[in-house]
PDB file of C-alpha atoms in Angstrom:
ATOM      1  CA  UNK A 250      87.910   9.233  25.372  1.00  0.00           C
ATOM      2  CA  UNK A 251      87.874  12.903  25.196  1.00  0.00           C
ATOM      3  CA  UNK A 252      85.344  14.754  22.711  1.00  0.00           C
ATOM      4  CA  UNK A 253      87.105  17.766  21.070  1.00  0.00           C
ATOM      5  CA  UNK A 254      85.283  21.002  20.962  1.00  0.00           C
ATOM      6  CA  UNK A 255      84.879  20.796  17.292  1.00  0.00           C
ATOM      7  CA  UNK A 256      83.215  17.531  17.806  1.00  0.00           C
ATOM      8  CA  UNK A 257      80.994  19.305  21.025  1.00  0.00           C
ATOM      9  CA  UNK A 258      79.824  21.873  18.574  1.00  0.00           C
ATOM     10  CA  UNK A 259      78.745  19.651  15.658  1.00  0.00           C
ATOM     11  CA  UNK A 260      76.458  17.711  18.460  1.00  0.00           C
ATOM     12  CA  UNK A 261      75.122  20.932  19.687  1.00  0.00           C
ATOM     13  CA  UNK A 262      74.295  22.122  16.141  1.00  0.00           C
ATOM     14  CA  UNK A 263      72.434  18.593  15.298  1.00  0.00           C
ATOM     15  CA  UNK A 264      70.566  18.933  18.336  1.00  0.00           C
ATOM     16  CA  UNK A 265      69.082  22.137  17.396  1.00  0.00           C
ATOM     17  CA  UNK A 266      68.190  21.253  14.331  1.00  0.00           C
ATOM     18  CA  UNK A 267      66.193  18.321  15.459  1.00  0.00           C
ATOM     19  CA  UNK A 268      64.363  20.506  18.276  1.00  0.00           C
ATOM     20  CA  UNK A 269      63.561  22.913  15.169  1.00  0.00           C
ATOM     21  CA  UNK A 270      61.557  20.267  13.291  1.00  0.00           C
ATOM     22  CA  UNK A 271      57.890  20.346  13.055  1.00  0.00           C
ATOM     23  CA  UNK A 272      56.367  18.142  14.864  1.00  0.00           C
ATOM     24  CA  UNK A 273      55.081  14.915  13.140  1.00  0.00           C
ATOM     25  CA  UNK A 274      51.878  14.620  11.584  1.00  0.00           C
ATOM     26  CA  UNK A 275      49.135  12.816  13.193  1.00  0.00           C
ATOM     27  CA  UNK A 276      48.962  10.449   9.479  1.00  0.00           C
ATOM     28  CA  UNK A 277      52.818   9.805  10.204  1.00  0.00           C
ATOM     29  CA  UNK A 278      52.452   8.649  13.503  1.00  0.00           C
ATOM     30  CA  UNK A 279      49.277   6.544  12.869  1.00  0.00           C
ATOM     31  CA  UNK A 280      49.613   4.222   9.740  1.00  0.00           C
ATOM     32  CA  UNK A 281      45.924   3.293  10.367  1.00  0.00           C
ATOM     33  CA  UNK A 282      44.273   6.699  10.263  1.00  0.00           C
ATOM     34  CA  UNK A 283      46.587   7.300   6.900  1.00  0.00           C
ATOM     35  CA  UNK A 284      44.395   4.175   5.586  1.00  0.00           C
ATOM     36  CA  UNK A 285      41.036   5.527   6.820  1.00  0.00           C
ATOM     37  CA  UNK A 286      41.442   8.669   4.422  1.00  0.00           C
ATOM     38  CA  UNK A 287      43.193   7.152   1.870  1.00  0.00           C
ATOM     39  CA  UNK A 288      41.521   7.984  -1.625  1.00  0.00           C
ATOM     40  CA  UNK A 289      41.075   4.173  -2.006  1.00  0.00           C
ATOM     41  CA  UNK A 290      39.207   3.418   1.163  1.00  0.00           C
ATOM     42  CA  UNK A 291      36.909   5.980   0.385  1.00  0.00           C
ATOM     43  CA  UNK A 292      35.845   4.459  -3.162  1.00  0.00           C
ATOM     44  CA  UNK A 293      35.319   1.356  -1.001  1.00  0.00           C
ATOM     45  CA  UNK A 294      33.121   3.159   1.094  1.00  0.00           C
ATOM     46  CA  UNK A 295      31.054   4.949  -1.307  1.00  0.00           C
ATOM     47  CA  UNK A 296      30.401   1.171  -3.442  1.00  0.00           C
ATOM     48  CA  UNK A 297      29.401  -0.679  -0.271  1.00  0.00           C
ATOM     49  CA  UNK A 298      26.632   2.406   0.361  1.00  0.00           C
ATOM     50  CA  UNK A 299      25.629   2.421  -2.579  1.00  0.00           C
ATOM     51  CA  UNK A 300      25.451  -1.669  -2.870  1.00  0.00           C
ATOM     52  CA  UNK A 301      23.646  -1.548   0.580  1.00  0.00           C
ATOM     53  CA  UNK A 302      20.942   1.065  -0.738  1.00  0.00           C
ATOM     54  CA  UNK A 303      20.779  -0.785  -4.096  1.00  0.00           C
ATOM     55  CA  UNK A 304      19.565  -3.472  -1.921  1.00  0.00           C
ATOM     56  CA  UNK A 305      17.464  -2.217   0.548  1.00  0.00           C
ATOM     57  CA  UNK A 306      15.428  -0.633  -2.073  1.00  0.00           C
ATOM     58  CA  UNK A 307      14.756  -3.617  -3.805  1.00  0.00           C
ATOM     59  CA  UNK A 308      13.721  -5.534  -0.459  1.00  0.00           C
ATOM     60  CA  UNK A 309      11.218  -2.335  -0.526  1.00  0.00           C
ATOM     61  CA  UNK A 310       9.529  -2.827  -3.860  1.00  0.00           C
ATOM     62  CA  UNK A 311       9.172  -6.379  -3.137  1.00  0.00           C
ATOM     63  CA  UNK A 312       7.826  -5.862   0.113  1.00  0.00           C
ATOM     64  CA  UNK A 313       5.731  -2.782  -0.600  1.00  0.00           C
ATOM     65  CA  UNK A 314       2.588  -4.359  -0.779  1.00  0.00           C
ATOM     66  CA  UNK A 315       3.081  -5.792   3.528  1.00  0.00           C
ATOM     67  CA  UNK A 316       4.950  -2.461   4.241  1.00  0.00           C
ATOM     68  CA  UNK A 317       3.159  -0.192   2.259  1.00  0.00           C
ATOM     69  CA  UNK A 318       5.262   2.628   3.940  1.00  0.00           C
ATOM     70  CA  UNK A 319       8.496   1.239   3.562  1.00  0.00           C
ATOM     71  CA  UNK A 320       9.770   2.616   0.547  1.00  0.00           C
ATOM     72  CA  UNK A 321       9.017   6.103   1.922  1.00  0.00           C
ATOM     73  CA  UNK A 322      10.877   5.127   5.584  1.00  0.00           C
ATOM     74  CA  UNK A 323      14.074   2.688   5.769  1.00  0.00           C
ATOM     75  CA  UNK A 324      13.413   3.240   9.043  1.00  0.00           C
ATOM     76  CA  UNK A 325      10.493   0.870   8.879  1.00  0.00           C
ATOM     77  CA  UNK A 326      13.126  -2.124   8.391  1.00  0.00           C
ATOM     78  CA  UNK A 327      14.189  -1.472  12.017  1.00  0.00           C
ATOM     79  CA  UNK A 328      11.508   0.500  14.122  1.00  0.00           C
ATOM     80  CA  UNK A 329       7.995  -1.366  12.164  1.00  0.00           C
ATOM     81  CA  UNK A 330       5.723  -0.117  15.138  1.00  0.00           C
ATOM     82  CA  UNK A 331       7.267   3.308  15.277  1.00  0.00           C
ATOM     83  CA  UNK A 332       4.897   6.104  15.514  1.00  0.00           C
ATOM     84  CA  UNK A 333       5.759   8.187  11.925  1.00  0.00           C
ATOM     85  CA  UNK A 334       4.710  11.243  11.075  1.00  0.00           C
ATOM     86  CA  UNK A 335       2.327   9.422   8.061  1.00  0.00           C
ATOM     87  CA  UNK A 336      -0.123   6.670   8.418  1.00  0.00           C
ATOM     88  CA  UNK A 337       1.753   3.081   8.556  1.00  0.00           C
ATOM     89  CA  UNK A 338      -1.902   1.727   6.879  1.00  0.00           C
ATOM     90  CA  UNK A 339      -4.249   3.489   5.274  1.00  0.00           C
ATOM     91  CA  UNK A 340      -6.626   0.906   6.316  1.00  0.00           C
ATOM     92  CA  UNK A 341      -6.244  -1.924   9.140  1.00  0.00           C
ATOM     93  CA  UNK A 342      -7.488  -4.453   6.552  1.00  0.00           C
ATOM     94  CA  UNK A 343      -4.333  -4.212   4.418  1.00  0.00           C
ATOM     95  CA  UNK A 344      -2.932  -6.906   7.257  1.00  0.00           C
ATOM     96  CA  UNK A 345      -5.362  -9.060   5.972  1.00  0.00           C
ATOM     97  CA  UNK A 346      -4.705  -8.529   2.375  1.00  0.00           C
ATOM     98  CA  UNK A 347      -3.970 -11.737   0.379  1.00  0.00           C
ATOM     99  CA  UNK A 348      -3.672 -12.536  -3.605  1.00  0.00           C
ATOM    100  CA  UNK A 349      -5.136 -15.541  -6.018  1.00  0.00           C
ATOM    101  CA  UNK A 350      -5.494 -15.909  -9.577  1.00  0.00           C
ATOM    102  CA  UNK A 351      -8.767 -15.491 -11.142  1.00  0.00           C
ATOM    103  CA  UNK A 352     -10.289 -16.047 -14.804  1.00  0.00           C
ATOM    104  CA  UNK A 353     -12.901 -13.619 -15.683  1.00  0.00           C
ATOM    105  CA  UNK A 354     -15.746 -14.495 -17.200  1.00  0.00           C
ATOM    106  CA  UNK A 355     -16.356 -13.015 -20.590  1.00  0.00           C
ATOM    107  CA  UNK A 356     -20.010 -11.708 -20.167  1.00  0.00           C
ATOM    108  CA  UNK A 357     -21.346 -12.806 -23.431  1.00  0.00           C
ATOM    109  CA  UNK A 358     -23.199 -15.386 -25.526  1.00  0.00           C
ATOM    110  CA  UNK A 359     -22.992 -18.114 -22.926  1.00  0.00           C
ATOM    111  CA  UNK A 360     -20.304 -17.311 -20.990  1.00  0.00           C
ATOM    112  CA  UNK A 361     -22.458 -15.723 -18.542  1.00  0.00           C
ATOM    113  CA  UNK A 362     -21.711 -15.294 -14.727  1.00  0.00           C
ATOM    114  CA  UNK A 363     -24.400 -16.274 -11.750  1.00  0.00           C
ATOM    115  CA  UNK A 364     -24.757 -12.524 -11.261  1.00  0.00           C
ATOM    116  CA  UNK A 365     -26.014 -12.110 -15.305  1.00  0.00           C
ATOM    117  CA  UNK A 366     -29.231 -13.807 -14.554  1.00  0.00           C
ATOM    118  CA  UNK A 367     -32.589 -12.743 -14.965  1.00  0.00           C
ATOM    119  CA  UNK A 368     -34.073 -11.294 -12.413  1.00  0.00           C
ATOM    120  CA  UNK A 369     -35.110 -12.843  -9.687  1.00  0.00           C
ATOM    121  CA  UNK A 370     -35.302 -13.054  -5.604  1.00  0.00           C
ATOM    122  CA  UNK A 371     -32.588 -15.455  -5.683  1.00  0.00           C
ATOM    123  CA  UNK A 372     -29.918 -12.778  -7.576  1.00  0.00           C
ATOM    124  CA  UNK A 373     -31.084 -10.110  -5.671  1.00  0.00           C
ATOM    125  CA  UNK A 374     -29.849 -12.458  -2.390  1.00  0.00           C
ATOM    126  CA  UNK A 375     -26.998 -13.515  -4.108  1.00  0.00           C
ATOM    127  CA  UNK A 376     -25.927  -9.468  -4.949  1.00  0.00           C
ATOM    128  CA  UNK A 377     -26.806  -8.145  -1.247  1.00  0.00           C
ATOM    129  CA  UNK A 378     -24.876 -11.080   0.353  1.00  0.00           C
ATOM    130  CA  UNK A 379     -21.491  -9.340  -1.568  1.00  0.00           C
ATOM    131  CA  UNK A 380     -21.921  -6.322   0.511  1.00  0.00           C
ATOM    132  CA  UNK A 381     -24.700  -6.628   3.279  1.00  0.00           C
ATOM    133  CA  UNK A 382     -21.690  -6.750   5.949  1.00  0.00           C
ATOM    134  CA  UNK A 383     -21.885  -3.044   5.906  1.00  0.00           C
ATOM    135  CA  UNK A 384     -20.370  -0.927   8.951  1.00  0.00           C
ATOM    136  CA  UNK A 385     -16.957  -2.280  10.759  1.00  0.00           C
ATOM    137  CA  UNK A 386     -15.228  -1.581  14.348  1.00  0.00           C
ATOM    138  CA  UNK A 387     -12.149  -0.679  14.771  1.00  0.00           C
ATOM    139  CA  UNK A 388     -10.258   0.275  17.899  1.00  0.00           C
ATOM    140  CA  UNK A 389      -9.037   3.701  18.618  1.00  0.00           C
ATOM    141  CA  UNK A 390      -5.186   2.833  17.548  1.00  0.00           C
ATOM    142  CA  UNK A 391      -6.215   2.052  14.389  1.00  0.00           C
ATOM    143  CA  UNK A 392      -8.440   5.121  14.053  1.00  0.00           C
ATOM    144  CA  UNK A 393      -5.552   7.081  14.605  1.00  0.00           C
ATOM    145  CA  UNK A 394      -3.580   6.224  11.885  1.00  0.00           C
ATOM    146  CA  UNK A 395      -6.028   6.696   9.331  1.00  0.00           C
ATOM    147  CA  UNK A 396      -5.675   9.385   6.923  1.00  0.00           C
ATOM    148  CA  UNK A 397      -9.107  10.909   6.799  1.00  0.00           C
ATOM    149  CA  UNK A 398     -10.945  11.106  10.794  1.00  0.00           C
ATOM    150  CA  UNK A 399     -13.874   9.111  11.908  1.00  0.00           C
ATOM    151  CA  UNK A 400     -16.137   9.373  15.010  1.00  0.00           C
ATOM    152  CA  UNK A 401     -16.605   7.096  17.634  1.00  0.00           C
ATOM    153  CA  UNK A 402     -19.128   4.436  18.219  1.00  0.00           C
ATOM    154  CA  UNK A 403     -21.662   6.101  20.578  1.00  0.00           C
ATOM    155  CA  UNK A 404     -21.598   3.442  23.698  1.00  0.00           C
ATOM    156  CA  UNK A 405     -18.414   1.462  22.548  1.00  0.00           C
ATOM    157  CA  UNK A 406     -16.434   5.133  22.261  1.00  0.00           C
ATOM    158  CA  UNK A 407     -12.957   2.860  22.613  1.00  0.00           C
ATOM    159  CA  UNK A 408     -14.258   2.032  19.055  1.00  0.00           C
ATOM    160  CA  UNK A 409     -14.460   3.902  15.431  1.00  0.00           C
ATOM    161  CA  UNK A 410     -16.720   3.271  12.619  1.00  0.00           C
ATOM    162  CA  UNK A 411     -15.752   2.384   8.962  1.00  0.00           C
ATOM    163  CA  UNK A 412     -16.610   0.941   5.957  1.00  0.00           C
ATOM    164  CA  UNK A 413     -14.463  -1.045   3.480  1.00  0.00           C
ATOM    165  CA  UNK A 414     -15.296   0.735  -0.082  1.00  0.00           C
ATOM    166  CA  UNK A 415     -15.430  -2.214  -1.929  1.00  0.00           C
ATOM    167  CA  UNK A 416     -19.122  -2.765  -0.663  1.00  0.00           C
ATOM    168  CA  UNK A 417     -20.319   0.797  -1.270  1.00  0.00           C
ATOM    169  CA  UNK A 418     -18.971   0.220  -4.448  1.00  0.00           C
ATOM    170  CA  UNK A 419     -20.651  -3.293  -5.146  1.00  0.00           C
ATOM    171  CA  UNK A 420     -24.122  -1.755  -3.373  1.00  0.00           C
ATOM    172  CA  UNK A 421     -23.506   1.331  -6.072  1.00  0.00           C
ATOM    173  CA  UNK A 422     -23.472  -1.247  -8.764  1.00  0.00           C
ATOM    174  CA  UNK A 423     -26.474  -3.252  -7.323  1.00  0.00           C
ATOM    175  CA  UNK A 424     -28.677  -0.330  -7.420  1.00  0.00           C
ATOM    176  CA  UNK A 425     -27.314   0.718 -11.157  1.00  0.00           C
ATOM    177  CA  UNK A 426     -28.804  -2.715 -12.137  1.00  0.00           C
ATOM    178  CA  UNK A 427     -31.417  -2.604 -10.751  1.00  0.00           C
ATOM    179  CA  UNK A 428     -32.122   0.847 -12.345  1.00  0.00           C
ATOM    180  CA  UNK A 429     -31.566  -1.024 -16.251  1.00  0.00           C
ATOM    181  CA  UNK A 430     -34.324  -3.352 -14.912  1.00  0.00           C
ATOM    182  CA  UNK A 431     -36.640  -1.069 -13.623  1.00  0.00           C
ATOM    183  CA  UNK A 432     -39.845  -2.890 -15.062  1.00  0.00           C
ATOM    184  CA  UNK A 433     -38.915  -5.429 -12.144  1.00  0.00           C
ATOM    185  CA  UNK A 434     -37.543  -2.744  -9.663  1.00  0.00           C
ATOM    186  CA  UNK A 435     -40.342   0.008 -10.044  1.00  0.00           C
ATOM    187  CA  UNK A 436     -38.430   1.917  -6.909  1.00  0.00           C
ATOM    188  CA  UNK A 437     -35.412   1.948  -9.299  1.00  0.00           C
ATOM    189  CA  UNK A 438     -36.892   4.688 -11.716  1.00  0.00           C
ATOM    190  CA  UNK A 439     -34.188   7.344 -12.814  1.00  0.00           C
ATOM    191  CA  UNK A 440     -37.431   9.156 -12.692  1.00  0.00           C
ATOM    192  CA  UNK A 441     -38.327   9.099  -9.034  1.00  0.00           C
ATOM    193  CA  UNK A 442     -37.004  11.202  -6.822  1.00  0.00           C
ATOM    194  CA  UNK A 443     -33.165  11.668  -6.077  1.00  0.00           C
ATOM    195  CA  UNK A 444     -32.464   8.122  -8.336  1.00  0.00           C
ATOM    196  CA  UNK A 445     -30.940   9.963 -11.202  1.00  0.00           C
ATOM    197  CA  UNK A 446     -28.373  12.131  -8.649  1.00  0.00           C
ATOM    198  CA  UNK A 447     -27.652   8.396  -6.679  1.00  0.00           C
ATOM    199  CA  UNK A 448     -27.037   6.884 -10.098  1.00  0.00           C
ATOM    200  CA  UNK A 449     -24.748   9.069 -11.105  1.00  0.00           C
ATOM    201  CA  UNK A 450     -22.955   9.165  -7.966  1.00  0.00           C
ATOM    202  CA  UNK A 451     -22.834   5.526  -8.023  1.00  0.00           C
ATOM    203  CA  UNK A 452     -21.535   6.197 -11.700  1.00  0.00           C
ATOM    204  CA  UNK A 453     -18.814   8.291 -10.626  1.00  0.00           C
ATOM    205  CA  UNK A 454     -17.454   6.417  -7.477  1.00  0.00           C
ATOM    206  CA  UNK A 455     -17.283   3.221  -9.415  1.00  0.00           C
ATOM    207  CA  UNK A 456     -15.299   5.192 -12.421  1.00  0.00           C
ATOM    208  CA  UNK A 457     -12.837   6.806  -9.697  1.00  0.00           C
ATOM    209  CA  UNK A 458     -12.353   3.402  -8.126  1.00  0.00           C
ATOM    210  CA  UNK A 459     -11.553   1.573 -11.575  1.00  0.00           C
ATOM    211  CA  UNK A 460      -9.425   4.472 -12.332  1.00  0.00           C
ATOM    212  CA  UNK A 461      -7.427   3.958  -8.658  1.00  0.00           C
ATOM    213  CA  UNK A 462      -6.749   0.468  -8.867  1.00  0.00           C
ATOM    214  CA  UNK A 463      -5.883   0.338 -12.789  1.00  0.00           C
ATOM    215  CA  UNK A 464      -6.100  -2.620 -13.104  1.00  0.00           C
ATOM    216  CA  UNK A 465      -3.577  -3.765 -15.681  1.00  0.00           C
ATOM    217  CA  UNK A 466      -4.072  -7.388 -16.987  1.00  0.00           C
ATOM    218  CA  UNK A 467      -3.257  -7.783 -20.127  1.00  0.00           C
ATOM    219  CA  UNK A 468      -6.258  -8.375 -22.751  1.00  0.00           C
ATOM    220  CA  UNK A 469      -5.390 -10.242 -25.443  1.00  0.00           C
ATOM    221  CA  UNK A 470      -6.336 -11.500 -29.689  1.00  0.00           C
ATOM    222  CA  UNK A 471      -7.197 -14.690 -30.494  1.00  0.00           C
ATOM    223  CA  UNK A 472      -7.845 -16.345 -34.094  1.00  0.00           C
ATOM    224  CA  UNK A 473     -11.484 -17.295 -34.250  1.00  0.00           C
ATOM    225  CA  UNK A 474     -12.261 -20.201 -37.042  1.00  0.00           C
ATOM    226  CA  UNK A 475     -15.654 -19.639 -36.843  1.00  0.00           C
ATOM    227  CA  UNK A 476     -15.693 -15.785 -37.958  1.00  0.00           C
ATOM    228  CA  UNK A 477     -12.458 -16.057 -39.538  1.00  0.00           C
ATOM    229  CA  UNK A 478     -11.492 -13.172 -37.393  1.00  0.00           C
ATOM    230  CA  UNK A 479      -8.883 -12.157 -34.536  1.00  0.00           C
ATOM    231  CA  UNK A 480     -11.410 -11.332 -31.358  1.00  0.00           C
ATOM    232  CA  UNK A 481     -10.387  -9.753 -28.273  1.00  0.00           C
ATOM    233  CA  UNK A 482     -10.552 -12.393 -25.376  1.00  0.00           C
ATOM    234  CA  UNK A 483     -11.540 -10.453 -22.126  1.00  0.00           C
ATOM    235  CA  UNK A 484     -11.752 -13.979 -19.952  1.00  0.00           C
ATOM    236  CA  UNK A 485      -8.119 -13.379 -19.302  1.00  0.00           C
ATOM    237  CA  UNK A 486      -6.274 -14.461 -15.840  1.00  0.00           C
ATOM    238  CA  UNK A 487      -6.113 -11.181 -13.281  1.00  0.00           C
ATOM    239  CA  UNK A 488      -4.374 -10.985  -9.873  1.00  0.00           C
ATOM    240  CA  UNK A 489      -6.644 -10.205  -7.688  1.00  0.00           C
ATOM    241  CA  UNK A 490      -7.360  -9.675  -3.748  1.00  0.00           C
ATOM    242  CA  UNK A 491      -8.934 -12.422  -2.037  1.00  0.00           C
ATOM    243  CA  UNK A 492     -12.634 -10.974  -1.505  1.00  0.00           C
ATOM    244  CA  UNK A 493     -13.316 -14.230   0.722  1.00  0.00           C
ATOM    245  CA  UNK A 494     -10.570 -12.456   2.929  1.00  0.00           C
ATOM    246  CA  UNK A 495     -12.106  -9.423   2.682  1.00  0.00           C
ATOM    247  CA  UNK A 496     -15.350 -10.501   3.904  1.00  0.00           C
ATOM    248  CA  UNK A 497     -13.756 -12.419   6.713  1.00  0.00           C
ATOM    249  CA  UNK A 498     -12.250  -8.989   7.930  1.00  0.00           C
ATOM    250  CA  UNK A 499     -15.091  -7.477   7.655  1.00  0.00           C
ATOM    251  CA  UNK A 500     -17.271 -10.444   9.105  1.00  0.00           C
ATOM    252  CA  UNK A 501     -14.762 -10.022  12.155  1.00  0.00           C
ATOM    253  CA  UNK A 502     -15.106  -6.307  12.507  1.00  0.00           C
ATOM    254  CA  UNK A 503     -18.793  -5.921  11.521  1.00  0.00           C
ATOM    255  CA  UNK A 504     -20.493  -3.818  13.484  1.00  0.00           C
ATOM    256  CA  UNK A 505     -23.390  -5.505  15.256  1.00  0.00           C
ATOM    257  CA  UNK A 506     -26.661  -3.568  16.834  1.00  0.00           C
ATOM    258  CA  UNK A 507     -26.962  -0.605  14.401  1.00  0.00           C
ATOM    259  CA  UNK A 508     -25.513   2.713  14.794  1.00  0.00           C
ATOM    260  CA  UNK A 509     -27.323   6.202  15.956  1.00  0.00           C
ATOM    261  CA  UNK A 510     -25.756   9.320  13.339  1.00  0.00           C
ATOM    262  CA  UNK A 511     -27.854  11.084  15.893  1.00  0.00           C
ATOM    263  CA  UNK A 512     -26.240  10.687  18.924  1.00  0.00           C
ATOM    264  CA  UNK A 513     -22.299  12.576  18.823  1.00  0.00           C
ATOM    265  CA  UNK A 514     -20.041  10.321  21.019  1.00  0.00           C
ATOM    266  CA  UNK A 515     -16.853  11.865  22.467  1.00  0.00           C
TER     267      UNK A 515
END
């Protein structure tokens, strides 16, 4: 069948008008794409991030006290043994760190502890075996993460010297008591030489430690029949490290055949 010319021209003019189109968008050619930045998909996106970091930062505070570092570093989560720019541990005991439940003793009338007593050869034993572990090892990895520098061991310089705190701070206390009984520890005098500057150093460490933990169990009132009075009960249930754990670490670590401050090891 034979086109006219009319009919020629009216195909010519269509086809110019397609070939002066713009081209099609990259969203009308790909359905999927349009979905990706779709207003909707978006809102999806921002929820599930926000759900996910929701999360994560409550896996944090539950787990800051065995990743002390990972609220500061999601990174943690994935790369644990990663070498960050901040200590992991401020101290290589913390892996050793374990909690119990403990009653304190009140401290008067005759709710008295073992270390209340009198006196004697047997509580000064009983005080010094608290903190006579003294000075701990610890390997040159560990030193390196610390925030404040130690030195070496001279003769084991793969090692670093430490002490835990808590038994500077128990020996500070040990020596303040002795100092209130100074009739029965005549070296104790506040009078005699440096004693009153080591007291109140010992004064001052313990305050700054008591002030760093804060410890925050809650005292509480009781009725008392007897006075007909509410009385503060201080024998109250704490959380508290486990100091046999402590002293285990320690016990592991301690540092056996003295140690020579005179002698600089490199």
């Amino acid at each position: 069948m034979l086109v006219s010319d009319e009919e020629n021209v009216a195909l010519l003019e269509e086809n110019e008008e397609e070939e002066n189109l713009p081209p099609r968008s990259l969203c009308q050619r790909c359905p999927f794409l349009r979905l990706l930045i779709s207003p909707t998909f978006l809102w999806v996106i921002i929820v599930v991030e926000t759900i996910g970091f929701a999360a994560f930062m409550a896996y944090a505070a539950i787990n800051e006290e065995k990743a002390p570092y990972c609220a500061y570093s999601p990174f943690y989560l994935f790369y644990p043994d990663a070498d960050y720019s901040r200590p992991l541990h401020l101290a290589p005991v913390n892996d050793a760190i374990s909690y119990n439940y403990q009653s304190f003793v009140g401290g008067f009338n005759q709710d008295l502890s073992l270390f209340q007593a009198p006196p004697s050869k047997e509580l000064d034993q009983r005080w010094r075996d608290l903190y006579s572990l003294g000075m701990s090892r610890i390997s040159r990895y560990e030193a390196a993460k610390l925030p404040n520098a130690t030195v070496p061991i001279p003769g084991d310089e793969g090692h670093y010297i430490v002490e835990l705190d808590v038994f500077h701070q128990l020996r500070c206390l040990d020596r303040i008591r002795q100092t209130i009984y100074s009739d029965h520890y005549p070296d104790a005098r506040i009078s005699l030489g440096d004693n009153q500057q080591y007291a109140s150093h010992c004064i001052d460490s313990i305050r700054q430690s008591l002030m760093c933990s804060s410890d925050v169990s809650l005292l509480v009132w009781q009725w008392d029949e007897a006075t007909q009075q509410s009385r503060i009960r201080n024998d109250v249930v704490h959380r508290c490290r486990d100091f046999d754990n402590v002293k285990g670490w320690a016990l592991h670590r301690q540092l056996k055949g003295g140690f020579n401050t005179s002698v600089r090891a490199h």
